[in-house]
Amino acid sequence: QQQVKQSPQSLIVQKGGISIINCAYENTAFDYFPWYQQFPGKGPALLIAIRPDVSEKKEGRFTISFNKSAKQFSLHIMDSQPGDSATYFCAAKNAGGTSYGKLTFGQGTILTVHP
Amino acid sequence: DAGVTQSPTHLIKTRGQQVTLRCSPKSGHDTVSWYQQALGQGPQFIFQYYEEEERQRGNFPDRFSGHQFPNYSSELNVNALLLGDSALYLCASSLGPHSEQFFGPGTRLTVL
Protein backbone atom coordinates (compact mmCIF):
# COMPACT_ATOMS: atom_id res chain seq x y z
CA GLN A 1 0.00 0.00 0.00
CA GLN A 2 3.01 2.26 0.44
CA GLN A 3 4.43 1.65 -3.02
CA VAL A 4 5.04 4.20 -5.73
CA LYS A 5 5.49 2.66 -9.16
CA GLN A 6 7.51 4.56 -11.76
CA SER A 7 7.90 4.09 -15.51
CA PRO A 8 9.75 3.84 -17.78
CA GLN A 9 12.97 2.50 -16.27
CA SER A 10 14.97 4.30 -18.95
CA LEU A 11 14.22 6.93 -21.54
CA ILE A 12 16.17 8.29 -24.50
CA VAL A 13 15.14 11.63 -25.97
CA GLN A 14 16.60 13.89 -28.61
CA LYS A 15 17.65 17.42 -27.68
CA GLY A 16 14.65 19.70 -27.83
CA GLY A 17 12.18 16.87 -27.32
CA ILE A 18 9.73 16.26 -24.50
CA SER A 19 10.59 13.77 -21.75
CA ILE A 20 7.66 12.20 -19.91
CA ILE A 21 7.98 10.07 -16.78
CA ASN A 22 4.98 8.53 -15.06
CA CYS A 23 4.23 7.43 -11.51
CA ALA A 24 1.31 5.69 -9.86
CA TYR A 25 0.56 5.35 -6.17
CA GLU A 26 -1.78 3.28 -4.03
CA ASN A 27 -1.98 5.07 -0.70
CA THR A 28 -4.74 7.67 -0.94
CA ALA A 29 -3.37 9.34 2.21
CA PHE A 30 -0.37 10.66 0.27
CA ASP A 31 -0.67 14.43 -0.01
CA TYR A 32 2.72 15.63 -1.21
CA PHE A 33 4.36 14.51 -4.46
CA PRO A 34 7.89 15.69 -5.23
CA TRP A 35 10.21 14.87 -8.11
CA TYR A 36 13.95 14.54 -7.56
CA GLN A 37 16.87 14.66 -9.99
CA GLN A 38 20.02 12.71 -9.21
CA PHE A 39 23.35 12.91 -10.99
CA PRO A 40 25.98 10.18 -10.54
CA GLY A 41 27.81 10.53 -7.25
CA LYS A 42 25.33 13.08 -5.92
CA GLY A 43 22.32 13.01 -3.66
CA PRO A 44 18.80 13.60 -5.01
CA ALA A 45 17.90 17.27 -5.55
CA LEU A 46 14.31 18.49 -5.42
CA LEU A 47 13.06 19.64 -8.84
CA ILE A 48 9.40 20.39 -8.35
CA ALA A 49 6.58 19.24 -6.09
CA ILE A 50 2.79 19.24 -6.11
CA ARG A 51 -0.07 18.79 -3.67
CA PRO A 52 -3.31 17.08 -4.73
CA ASP A 53 -5.42 20.24 -4.63
CA VAL A 54 -4.05 21.27 -8.06
CA SER A 55 -3.88 19.30 -11.31
CA GLU A 56 -0.78 20.90 -12.77
CA LYS A 57 2.27 22.84 -11.66
CA LYS A 58 4.87 24.36 -13.94
CA GLU A 59 8.33 25.65 -13.11
CA GLY A 60 10.39 26.63 -16.12
CA ARG A 61 10.74 23.63 -18.42
CA PHE A 62 9.41 21.22 -15.77
CA THR A 63 5.72 20.45 -15.34
CA ILE A 64 3.94 18.05 -13.00
CA SER A 65 0.54 16.76 -14.07
CA PHE A 66 -1.57 15.20 -11.31
CA ASN A 67 -4.63 12.96 -11.68
CA LYS A 68 -6.09 12.33 -8.24
CA SER A 69 -8.86 9.98 -9.37
CA ALA A 70 -6.41 7.78 -11.26
CA LYS A 71 -3.78 8.08 -8.50
CA GLN A 72 -1.18 9.01 -11.08
CA PHE A 73 1.22 11.87 -11.61
CA SER A 74 3.80 12.62 -14.23
CA LEU A 75 6.81 14.81 -14.94
CA HIS A 76 7.14 16.54 -18.30
CA ILE A 77 10.47 18.07 -19.29
CA MET A 78 10.02 20.41 -22.22
CA ASP A 79 12.86 21.28 -24.61
CA SER A 80 15.02 18.53 -23.08
CA GLN A 81 18.74 19.29 -22.97
CA PRO A 82 21.82 17.05 -22.66
CA GLY A 83 22.37 18.57 -19.22
CA ASP A 84 19.05 17.05 -18.14
CA SER A 85 20.55 13.57 -18.49
CA ALA A 86 20.21 12.12 -14.99
CA THR A 87 18.12 9.72 -12.94
CA TYR A 88 14.70 11.03 -11.97
CA PHE A 89 12.71 9.82 -8.98
CA CYS A 90 9.12 10.48 -8.10
CA ALA A 91 8.19 10.31 -4.45
CA ALA A 92 5.20 10.66 -2.19
CA LYS A 93 4.56 11.52 1.41
CA ASN A 94 1.67 11.70 3.83
CA ALA A 95 2.67 15.02 5.30
CA GLY A 96 -0.12 15.07 7.84
CA GLY A 97 -0.22 11.45 8.88
CA THR A 98 1.69 9.28 11.33
CA SER A 99 4.49 8.64 8.83
CA TYR A 100 4.91 12.31 8.01
CA GLY A 101 8.70 12.21 7.76
CA LYS A 102 8.89 9.32 5.33
CA LEU A 103 9.33 9.90 1.62
CA THR A 104 8.37 6.85 -0.45
CA PHE A 105 10.33 6.80 -3.72
CA GLY A 106 9.70 5.24 -7.09
CA GLN A 107 12.32 3.01 -8.68
CA GLY A 108 13.81 5.77 -10.83
CA THR A 109 14.07 6.60 -14.53
CA ILE A 110 17.40 7.02 -16.26
CA LEU A 111 16.99 9.84 -18.77
CA THR A 112 19.47 10.26 -21.60
CA VAL A 113 19.16 13.31 -23.86
CA HIS A 114 21.12 13.02 -27.08
CA PRO A 115 22.56 16.22 -28.61
CA ASP B 1 25.42 28.60 3.07
CA ALA B 2 26.63 25.03 3.54
CA GLY B 3 24.28 22.32 2.43
CA VAL B 4 23.97 18.88 3.95
CA THR B 5 27.36 17.27 4.45
CA GLN B 6 28.15 13.61 5.02
CA SER B 7 31.27 11.72 5.99
CA PRO B 8 33.01 9.65 4.97
CA THR B 9 32.46 9.70 1.21
CA HIS B 10 33.33 6.05 0.77
CA LEU B 11 33.78 3.19 3.18
CA ILE B 12 34.75 -0.45 2.81
CA LYS B 13 33.96 -2.93 5.58
CA THR B 14 33.81 -6.69 5.95
CA ARG B 15 30.85 -8.81 7.00
CA GLY B 16 30.15 -8.72 10.71
CA GLN B 17 31.82 -5.39 11.31
CA GLN B 18 30.14 -2.25 12.56
CA VAL B 19 30.04 1.13 10.84
CA THR B 20 29.18 4.72 11.80
CA LEU B 21 28.18 7.31 9.23
CA ARG B 22 27.89 11.01 9.99
CA CYS B 23 25.68 13.84 8.78
CA SER B 24 25.63 17.58 9.34
CA PRO B 25 22.34 19.21 8.38
CA LYS B 26 21.88 22.31 6.28
CA SER B 27 22.29 25.50 8.27
CA GLY B 28 19.10 26.25 10.19
CA HIS B 29 17.67 22.75 9.89
CA ASP B 30 16.84 20.71 12.97
CA THR B 31 15.61 17.39 11.56
CA VAL B 32 17.62 14.60 9.95
CA SER B 33 16.31 11.64 7.97
CA TRP B 34 18.37 8.70 6.74
CA TYR B 35 17.79 6.68 3.57
CA GLN B 36 19.42 3.63 2.02
CA GLN B 37 19.77 3.58 -1.76
CA ALA B 38 20.74 0.26 -3.29
CA LEU B 39 22.29 0.32 -6.75
CA GLY B 40 19.66 1.05 -9.39
CA GLN B 41 16.90 1.60 -6.83
CA GLY B 42 15.12 4.51 -5.22
CA PRO B 43 16.05 5.56 -1.68
CA GLN B 44 14.41 3.64 1.17
CA PHE B 45 13.56 5.45 4.40
CA ILE B 46 15.45 4.19 7.44
CA PHE B 47 14.47 6.65 10.18
CA GLN B 48 14.09 10.30 11.13
CA TYR B 49 15.49 12.19 14.10
CA TYR B 50 14.01 15.32 15.60
CA GLU B 51 14.72 16.85 19.01
CA GLU B 52 17.34 14.14 19.55
CA GLU B 53 14.75 11.37 19.35
CA GLU B 54 13.87 8.81 16.68
CA ARG B 55 10.45 9.94 15.45
CA GLN B 56 9.81 7.72 12.44
CA ARG B 57 11.22 4.37 11.38
CA GLY B 58 11.06 2.41 8.15
CA ASN B 59 11.26 -1.36 7.69
CA PHE B 60 14.84 -1.82 8.81
CA PRO B 61 16.11 -4.22 11.48
CA ASP B 62 17.42 -3.14 14.86
CA ARG B 63 20.97 -3.48 13.51
CA PHE B 64 20.34 0.01 12.17
CA SER B 65 20.41 2.63 14.88
CA GLY B 66 21.04 6.32 15.08
CA HIS B 67 21.62 9.33 17.19
CA GLN B 68 21.07 13.05 16.96
CA PHE B 69 23.26 15.49 18.84
CA PRO B 70 22.30 18.84 20.40
CA ASN B 71 23.81 20.65 17.38
CA TYR B 72 21.35 18.67 15.17
CA SER B 73 24.06 16.56 13.50
CA SER B 74 23.37 12.87 13.33
CA GLU B 75 25.00 9.46 13.15
CA LEU B 76 23.80 6.25 11.55
CA ASN B 77 25.18 3.05 13.04
CA VAL B 78 24.93 -0.36 11.43
CA ASN B 79 25.98 -3.45 13.38
CA ALA B 80 26.80 -6.95 12.17
CA LEU B 81 27.17 -5.84 8.57
CA LEU B 82 25.78 -8.04 5.81
CA LEU B 83 26.69 -8.07 2.14
CA GLY B 84 23.22 -6.70 1.44
CA ASP B 85 23.99 -3.56 3.42
CA SER B 86 26.19 -2.36 0.57
CA ALA B 87 24.50 0.81 -0.66
CA LEU B 88 24.60 4.58 -0.83
CA TYR B 89 23.44 5.99 2.50
CA LEU B 90 21.77 9.36 2.18
CA CYS B 91 21.10 11.91 4.84
CA ALA B 92 18.42 14.53 4.36
CA SER B 93 17.74 17.53 6.57
CA SER B 94 14.67 19.69 7.00
CA LEU B 95 13.29 22.50 9.12
CA GLY B 96 10.96 20.42 11.24
CA PRO B 97 9.87 16.84 10.55
CA HIS B 98 7.09 17.79 8.11
CA SER B 99 9.05 20.04 5.76
CA GLU B 100 10.88 19.64 2.47
CA GLN B 101 13.95 17.44 2.76
CA PHE B 102 17.34 18.41 1.33
CA PHE B 103 19.72 15.56 0.58
CA GLY B 104 23.44 15.26 1.08
CA PRO B 105 25.80 13.57 -1.39
CA GLY B 106 25.71 10.28 0.50
CA THR B 107 28.21 7.77 1.84
CA ARG B 108 28.97 4.80 -0.37
CA LEU B 109 29.30 1.71 1.85
CA THR B 110 30.75 -1.48 0.43
CA VAL B 111 30.59 -4.66 2.51
CA LEU B 112 32.96 -7.44 1.43
PDB file of C-alpha atoms in Angstrom:
ATOM      1  CA  GLN A   1       0.000   0.000   0.000  1.00  0.00           C
ATOM      2  CA  GLN A   2       3.006   2.261   0.444  1.00  0.00           C
ATOM      3  CA  GLN A   3       4.427   1.650  -3.016  1.00  0.00           C
ATOM      4  CA  VAL A   4       5.041   4.199  -5.727  1.00  0.00           C
ATOM      5  CA  LYS A   5       5.489   2.656  -9.163  1.00  0.00           C
ATOM      6  CA  GLN A   6       7.509   4.564 -11.764  1.00  0.00           C
ATOM      7  CA  SER A   7       7.899   4.090 -15.508  1.00  0.00           C
ATOM      8  CA  PRO A   8       9.749   3.842 -17.776  1.00  0.00           C
ATOM      9  CA  GLN A   9      12.974   2.498 -16.274  1.00  0.00           C
ATOM     10  CA  SER A  10      14.969   4.302 -18.945  1.00  0.00           C
ATOM     11  CA  LEU A  11      14.221   6.933 -21.543  1.00  0.00           C
ATOM     12  CA  ILE A  12      16.171   8.286 -24.497  1.00  0.00           C
ATOM     13  CA  VAL A  13      15.143  11.635 -25.971  1.00  0.00           C
ATOM     14  CA  GLN A  14      16.603  13.891 -28.614  1.00  0.00           C
ATOM     15  CA  LYS A  15      17.651  17.421 -27.681  1.00  0.00           C
ATOM     16  CA  GLY A  16      14.650  19.705 -27.828  1.00  0.00           C
ATOM     17  CA  GLY A  17      12.181  16.873 -27.320  1.00  0.00           C
ATOM     18  CA  ILE A  18       9.730  16.258 -24.503  1.00  0.00           C
ATOM     19  CA  SER A  19      10.587  13.768 -21.754  1.00  0.00           C
ATOM     20  CA  ILE A  20       7.663  12.200 -19.911  1.00  0.00           C
ATOM     21  CA  ILE A  21       7.980  10.067 -16.778  1.00  0.00           C
ATOM     22  CA  ASN A  22       4.976   8.528 -15.059  1.00  0.00           C
ATOM     23  CA  CYS A  23       4.229   7.432 -11.506  1.00  0.00           C
ATOM     24  CA  ALA A  24       1.307   5.688  -9.858  1.00  0.00           C
ATOM     25  CA  TYR A  25       0.564   5.354  -6.170  1.00  0.00           C
ATOM     26  CA  GLU A  26      -1.778   3.285  -4.035  1.00  0.00           C
ATOM     27  CA  ASN A  27      -1.979   5.066  -0.703  1.00  0.00           C
ATOM     28  CA  THR A  28      -4.739   7.671  -0.942  1.00  0.00           C
ATOM     29  CA  ALA A  29      -3.368   9.338   2.210  1.00  0.00           C
ATOM     30  CA  PHE A  30      -0.373  10.664   0.273  1.00  0.00           C
ATOM     31  CA  ASP A  31      -0.665  14.430  -0.010  1.00  0.00           C
ATOM     32  CA  TYR A  32       2.721  15.634  -1.210  1.00  0.00           C
ATOM     33  CA  PHE A  33       4.357  14.509  -4.462  1.00  0.00           C
ATOM     34  CA  PRO A  34       7.893  15.688  -5.226  1.00  0.00           C
ATOM     35  CA  TRP A  35      10.207  14.875  -8.110  1.00  0.00           C
ATOM     36  CA  TYR A  36      13.946  14.536  -7.558  1.00  0.00           C
ATOM     37  CA  GLN A  37      16.871  14.664  -9.992  1.00  0.00           C
ATOM     38  CA  GLN A  38      20.017  12.710  -9.210  1.00  0.00           C
ATOM     39  CA  PHE A  39      23.352  12.907 -10.987  1.00  0.00           C
ATOM     40  CA  PRO A  40      25.984  10.179 -10.543  1.00  0.00           C
ATOM     41  CA  GLY A  41      27.815  10.535  -7.248  1.00  0.00           C
ATOM     42  CA  LYS A  42      25.330  13.084  -5.916  1.00  0.00           C
ATOM     43  CA  GLY A  43      22.323  13.008  -3.661  1.00  0.00           C
ATOM     44  CA  PRO A  44      18.802  13.604  -5.011  1.00  0.00           C
ATOM     45  CA  ALA A  45      17.901  17.267  -5.553  1.00  0.00           C
ATOM     46  CA  LEU A  46      14.313  18.487  -5.417  1.00  0.00           C
ATOM     47  CA  LEU A  47      13.056  19.636  -8.836  1.00  0.00           C
ATOM     48  CA  ILE A  48       9.403  20.386  -8.353  1.00  0.00           C
ATOM     49  CA  ALA A  49       6.579  19.237  -6.086  1.00  0.00           C
ATOM     50  CA  ILE A  50       2.789  19.245  -6.111  1.00  0.00           C
ATOM     51  CA  ARG A  51      -0.065  18.789  -3.670  1.00  0.00           C
ATOM     52  CA  PRO A  52      -3.311  17.085  -4.733  1.00  0.00           C
ATOM     53  CA  ASP A  53      -5.416  20.240  -4.629  1.00  0.00           C
ATOM     54  CA  VAL A  54      -4.047  21.265  -8.058  1.00  0.00           C
ATOM     55  CA  SER A  55      -3.881  19.297 -11.306  1.00  0.00           C
ATOM     56  CA  GLU A  56      -0.784  20.895 -12.770  1.00  0.00           C
ATOM     57  CA  LYS A  57       2.274  22.841 -11.665  1.00  0.00           C
ATOM     58  CA  LYS A  58       4.867  24.360 -13.937  1.00  0.00           C
ATOM     59  CA  GLU A  59       8.330  25.654 -13.110  1.00  0.00           C
ATOM     60  CA  GLY A  60      10.387  26.630 -16.115  1.00  0.00           C
ATOM     61  CA  ARG A  61      10.740  23.634 -18.418  1.00  0.00           C
ATOM     62  CA  PHE A  62       9.412  21.221 -15.774  1.00  0.00           C
ATOM     63  CA  THR A  63       5.719  20.453 -15.341  1.00  0.00           C
ATOM     64  CA  ILE A  64       3.939  18.049 -12.997  1.00  0.00           C
ATOM     65  CA  SER A  65       0.535  16.764 -14.070  1.00  0.00           C
ATOM     66  CA  PHE A  66      -1.569  15.203 -11.311  1.00  0.00           C
ATOM     67  CA  ASN A  67      -4.631  12.964 -11.685  1.00  0.00           C
ATOM     68  CA  LYS A  68      -6.094  12.334  -8.243  1.00  0.00           C
ATOM     69  CA  SER A  69      -8.863   9.977  -9.368  1.00  0.00           C
ATOM     70  CA  ALA A  70      -6.407   7.776 -11.255  1.00  0.00           C
ATOM     71  CA  LYS A  71      -3.778   8.082  -8.503  1.00  0.00           C
ATOM     72  CA  GLN A  72      -1.182   9.011 -11.082  1.00  0.00           C
ATOM     73  CA  PHE A  73       1.219  11.875 -11.612  1.00  0.00           C
ATOM     74  CA  SER A  74       3.802  12.616 -14.233  1.00  0.00           C
ATOM     75  CA  LEU A  75       6.805  14.811 -14.940  1.00  0.00           C
ATOM     76  CA  HIS A  76       7.144  16.543 -18.295  1.00  0.00           C
ATOM     77  CA  ILE A  77      10.466  18.072 -19.292  1.00  0.00           C
ATOM     78  CA  MET A  78      10.021  20.413 -22.222  1.00  0.00           C
ATOM     79  CA  ASP A  79      12.858  21.276 -24.614  1.00  0.00           C
ATOM     80  CA  SER A  80      15.016  18.534 -23.084  1.00  0.00           C
ATOM     81  CA  GLN A  81      18.742  19.293 -22.969  1.00  0.00           C
ATOM     82  CA  PRO A  82      21.821  17.048 -22.660  1.00  0.00           C
ATOM     83  CA  GLY A  83      22.375  18.568 -19.219  1.00  0.00           C
ATOM     84  CA  ASP A  84      19.045  17.045 -18.141  1.00  0.00           C
ATOM     85  CA  SER A  85      20.549  13.569 -18.489  1.00  0.00           C
ATOM     86  CA  ALA A  86      20.213  12.119 -14.990  1.00  0.00           C
ATOM     87  CA  THR A  87      18.121   9.725 -12.943  1.00  0.00           C
ATOM     88  CA  TYR A  88      14.700  11.034 -11.970  1.00  0.00           C
ATOM     89  CA  PHE A  89      12.706   9.820  -8.981  1.00  0.00           C
ATOM     90  CA  CYS A  90       9.123  10.477  -8.104  1.00  0.00           C
ATOM     91  CA  ALA A  91       8.188  10.311  -4.449  1.00  0.00           C
ATOM     92  CA  ALA A  92       5.200  10.661  -2.186  1.00  0.00           C
ATOM     93  CA  LYS A  93       4.559  11.521   1.412  1.00  0.00           C
ATOM     94  CA  ASN A  94       1.667  11.701   3.825  1.00  0.00           C
ATOM     95  CA  ALA A  95       2.667  15.024   5.301  1.00  0.00           C
ATOM     96  CA  GLY A  96      -0.117  15.071   7.841  1.00  0.00           C
ATOM     97  CA  GLY A  97      -0.219  11.451   8.877  1.00  0.00           C
ATOM     98  CA  THR A  98       1.688   9.277  11.329  1.00  0.00           C
ATOM     99  CA  SER A  99       4.493   8.638   8.826  1.00  0.00           C
ATOM    100  CA  TYR A 100       4.905  12.315   8.010  1.00  0.00           C
ATOM    101  CA  GLY A 101       8.699  12.209   7.760  1.00  0.00           C
ATOM    102  CA  LYS A 102       8.891   9.317   5.332  1.00  0.00           C
ATOM    103  CA  LEU A 103       9.330   9.899   1.619  1.00  0.00           C
ATOM    104  CA  THR A 104       8.374   6.849  -0.455  1.00  0.00           C
ATOM    105  CA  PHE A 105      10.328   6.799  -3.719  1.00  0.00           C
ATOM    106  CA  GLY A 106       9.701   5.236  -7.093  1.00  0.00           C
ATOM    107  CA  GLN A 107      12.321   3.007  -8.681  1.00  0.00           C
ATOM    108  CA  GLY A 108      13.808   5.765 -10.831  1.00  0.00           C
ATOM    109  CA  THR A 109      14.070   6.604 -14.527  1.00  0.00           C
ATOM    110  CA  ILE A 110      17.403   7.024 -16.259  1.00  0.00           C
ATOM    111  CA  LEU A 111      16.993   9.837 -18.771  1.00  0.00           C
ATOM    112  CA  THR A 112      19.467  10.261 -21.602  1.00  0.00           C
ATOM    113  CA  VAL A 113      19.158  13.305 -23.856  1.00  0.00           C
ATOM    114  CA  HIS A 114      21.120  13.020 -27.083  1.00  0.00           C
ATOM    115  CA  PRO A 115      22.558  16.215 -28.615  1.00  0.00           C
TER     116      PRO A 115
ATOM    117  CA  ASP B   1      25.415  28.603   3.072  1.00  0.00           C
ATOM    118  CA  ALA B   2      26.628  25.026   3.538  1.00  0.00           C
ATOM    119  CA  GLY B   3      24.281  22.322   2.427  1.00  0.00           C
ATOM    120  CA  VAL B   4      23.969  18.877   3.950  1.00  0.00           C
ATOM    121  CA  THR B   5      27.363  17.269   4.445  1.00  0.00           C
ATOM    122  CA  GLN B   6      28.151  13.611   5.024  1.00  0.00           C
ATOM    123  CA  SER B   7      31.273  11.716   5.994  1.00  0.00           C
ATOM    124  CA  PRO B   8      33.011   9.654   4.966  1.00  0.00           C
ATOM    125  CA  THR B   9      32.457   9.702   1.206  1.00  0.00           C
ATOM    126  CA  HIS B  10      33.326   6.054   0.765  1.00  0.00           C
ATOM    127  CA  LEU B  11      33.781   3.193   3.179  1.00  0.00           C
ATOM    128  CA  ILE B  12      34.751  -0.449   2.811  1.00  0.00           C
ATOM    129  CA  LYS B  13      33.957  -2.929   5.576  1.00  0.00           C
ATOM    130  CA  THR B  14      33.808  -6.695   5.954  1.00  0.00           C
ATOM    131  CA  ARG B  15      30.854  -8.807   7.005  1.00  0.00           C
ATOM    132  CA  GLY B  16      30.149  -8.725  10.711  1.00  0.00           C
ATOM    133  CA  GLN B  17      31.821  -5.394  11.306  1.00  0.00           C
ATOM    134  CA  GLN B  18      30.139  -2.247  12.565  1.00  0.00           C
ATOM    135  CA  VAL B  19      30.040   1.134  10.835  1.00  0.00           C
ATOM    136  CA  THR B  20      29.185   4.722  11.797  1.00  0.00           C
ATOM    137  CA  LEU B  21      28.176   7.313   9.228  1.00  0.00           C
ATOM    138  CA  ARG B  22      27.889  11.006   9.987  1.00  0.00           C
ATOM    139  CA  CYS B  23      25.682  13.836   8.780  1.00  0.00           C
ATOM    140  CA  SER B  24      25.627  17.583   9.337  1.00  0.00           C
ATOM    141  CA  PRO B  25      22.340  19.211   8.379  1.00  0.00           C
ATOM    142  CA  LYS B  26      21.879  22.307   6.281  1.00  0.00           C
ATOM    143  CA  SER B  27      22.292  25.497   8.274  1.00  0.00           C
ATOM    144  CA  GLY B  28      19.096  26.251  10.195  1.00  0.00           C
ATOM    145  CA  HIS B  29      17.668  22.753   9.888  1.00  0.00           C
ATOM    146  CA  ASP B  30      16.837  20.709  12.969  1.00  0.00           C
ATOM    147  CA  THR B  31      15.611  17.392  11.559  1.00  0.00           C
ATOM    148  CA  VAL B  32      17.622  14.599   9.953  1.00  0.00           C
ATOM    149  CA  SER B  33      16.309  11.643   7.965  1.00  0.00           C
ATOM    150  CA  TRP B  34      18.372   8.700   6.741  1.00  0.00           C
ATOM    151  CA  TYR B  35      17.786   6.684   3.572  1.00  0.00           C
ATOM    152  CA  GLN B  36      19.423   3.625   2.016  1.00  0.00           C
ATOM    153  CA  GLN B  37      19.768   3.580  -1.763  1.00  0.00           C
ATOM    154  CA  ALA B  38      20.739   0.256  -3.291  1.00  0.00           C
ATOM    155  CA  LEU B  39      22.289   0.319  -6.753  1.00  0.00           C
ATOM    156  CA  GLY B  40      19.660   1.051  -9.386  1.00  0.00           C
ATOM    157  CA  GLN B  41      16.896   1.598  -6.831  1.00  0.00           C
ATOM    158  CA  GLY B  42      15.117   4.508  -5.223  1.00  0.00           C
ATOM    159  CA  PRO B  43      16.051   5.561  -1.684  1.00  0.00           C
ATOM    160  CA  GLN B  44      14.409   3.635   1.166  1.00  0.00           C
ATOM    161  CA  PHE B  45      13.556   5.445   4.397  1.00  0.00           C
ATOM    162  CA  ILE B  46      15.451   4.192   7.443  1.00  0.00           C
ATOM    163  CA  PHE B  47      14.474   6.648  10.182  1.00  0.00           C
ATOM    164  CA  GLN B  48      14.094  10.300  11.127  1.00  0.00           C
ATOM    165  CA  TYR B  49      15.492  12.191  14.104  1.00  0.00           C
ATOM    166  CA  TYR B  50      14.010  15.320  15.598  1.00  0.00           C
ATOM    167  CA  GLU B  51      14.715  16.850  19.011  1.00  0.00           C
ATOM    168  CA  GLU B  52      17.337  14.145  19.553  1.00  0.00           C
ATOM    169  CA  GLU B  53      14.747  11.366  19.348  1.00  0.00           C
ATOM    170  CA  GLU B  54      13.872   8.809  16.682  1.00  0.00           C
ATOM    171  CA  ARG B  55      10.450   9.936  15.455  1.00  0.00           C
ATOM    172  CA  GLN B  56       9.811   7.721  12.442  1.00  0.00           C
ATOM    173  CA  ARG B  57      11.223   4.372  11.378  1.00  0.00           C
ATOM    174  CA  GLY B  58      11.056   2.413   8.151  1.00  0.00           C
ATOM    175  CA  ASN B  59      11.261  -1.364   7.690  1.00  0.00           C
ATOM    176  CA  PHE B  60      14.844  -1.822   8.809  1.00  0.00           C
ATOM    177  CA  PRO B  61      16.114  -4.222  11.479  1.00  0.00           C
ATOM    178  CA  ASP B  62      17.423  -3.143  14.858  1.00  0.00           C
ATOM    179  CA  ARG B  63      20.970  -3.478  13.510  1.00  0.00           C
ATOM    180  CA  PHE B  64      20.340   0.008  12.167  1.00  0.00           C
ATOM    181  CA  SER B  65      20.411   2.633  14.884  1.00  0.00           C
ATOM    182  CA  GLY B  66      21.036   6.317  15.079  1.00  0.00           C
ATOM    183  CA  HIS B  67      21.620   9.326  17.194  1.00  0.00           C
ATOM    184  CA  GLN B  68      21.069  13.050  16.964  1.00  0.00           C
ATOM    185  CA  PHE B  69      23.265  15.488  18.840  1.00  0.00           C
ATOM    186  CA  PRO B  70      22.295  18.843  20.397  1.00  0.00           C
ATOM    187  CA  ASN B  71      23.810  20.652  17.376  1.00  0.00           C
ATOM    188  CA  TYR B  72      21.349  18.668  15.170  1.00  0.00           C
ATOM    189  CA  SER B  73      24.058  16.560  13.505  1.00  0.00           C
ATOM    190  CA  SER B  74      23.365  12.865  13.334  1.00  0.00           C
ATOM    191  CA  GLU B  75      24.997   9.464  13.150  1.00  0.00           C
ATOM    192  CA  LEU B  76      23.797   6.252  11.552  1.00  0.00           C
ATOM    193  CA  ASN B  77      25.183   3.046  13.039  1.00  0.00           C
ATOM    194  CA  VAL B  78      24.926  -0.356  11.426  1.00  0.00           C
ATOM    195  CA  ASN B  79      25.978  -3.446  13.384  1.00  0.00           C
ATOM    196  CA  ALA B  80      26.803  -6.952  12.172  1.00  0.00           C
ATOM    197  CA  LEU B  81      27.167  -5.837   8.569  1.00  0.00           C
ATOM    198  CA  LEU B  82      25.777  -8.041   5.808  1.00  0.00           C
ATOM    199  CA  LEU B  83      26.690  -8.069   2.140  1.00  0.00           C
ATOM    200  CA  GLY B  84      23.221  -6.702   1.436  1.00  0.00           C
ATOM    201  CA  ASP B  85      23.985  -3.561   3.424  1.00  0.00           C
ATOM    202  CA  SER B  86      26.186  -2.359   0.567  1.00  0.00           C
ATOM    203  CA  ALA B  87      24.504   0.806  -0.662  1.00  0.00           C
ATOM    204  CA  LEU B  88      24.600   4.581  -0.828  1.00  0.00           C
ATOM    205  CA  TYR B  89      23.443   5.994   2.502  1.00  0.00           C
ATOM    206  CA  LEU B  90      21.774   9.357   2.179  1.00  0.00           C
ATOM    207  CA  CYS B  91      21.104  11.909   4.839  1.00  0.00           C
ATOM    208  CA  ALA B  92      18.416  14.531   4.363  1.00  0.00           C
ATOM    209  CA  SER B  93      17.744  17.531   6.570  1.00  0.00           C
ATOM    210  CA  SER B  94      14.674  19.691   6.998  1.00  0.00           C
ATOM    211  CA  LEU B  95      13.288  22.500   9.119  1.00  0.00           C
ATOM    212  CA  GLY B  96      10.962  20.418  11.238  1.00  0.00           C
ATOM    213  CA  PRO B  97       9.869  16.838  10.548  1.00  0.00           C
ATOM    214  CA  HIS B  98       7.091  17.789   8.112  1.00  0.00           C
ATOM    215  CA  SER B  99       9.052  20.043   5.762  1.00  0.00           C
ATOM    216  CA  GLU B 100      10.881  19.639   2.473  1.00  0.00           C
ATOM    217  CA  GLN B 101      13.949  17.444   2.762  1.00  0.00           C
ATOM    218  CA  PHE B 102      17.338  18.408   1.326  1.00  0.00           C
ATOM    219  CA  PHE B 103      19.723  15.563   0.579  1.00  0.00           C
ATOM    220  CA  GLY B 104      23.440  15.264   1.083  1.00  0.00           C
ATOM    221  CA  PRO B 105      25.805  13.565  -1.387  1.00  0.00           C
ATOM    222  CA  GLY B 106      25.710  10.281   0.499  1.00  0.00           C
ATOM    223  CA  THR B 107      28.207   7.775   1.843  1.00  0.00           C
ATOM    224  CA  ARG B 108      28.968   4.797  -0.375  1.00  0.00           C
ATOM    225  CA  LEU B 109      29.299   1.706   1.849  1.00  0.00           C
ATOM    226  CA  THR B 110      30.750  -1.482   0.427  1.00  0.00           C
ATOM    227  CA  VAL B 111      30.589  -4.659   2.514  1.00  0.00           C
ATOM    228  CA  LEU B 112      32.961  -7.442   1.429  1.00  0.00           C
TER     229      LEU B 112
END
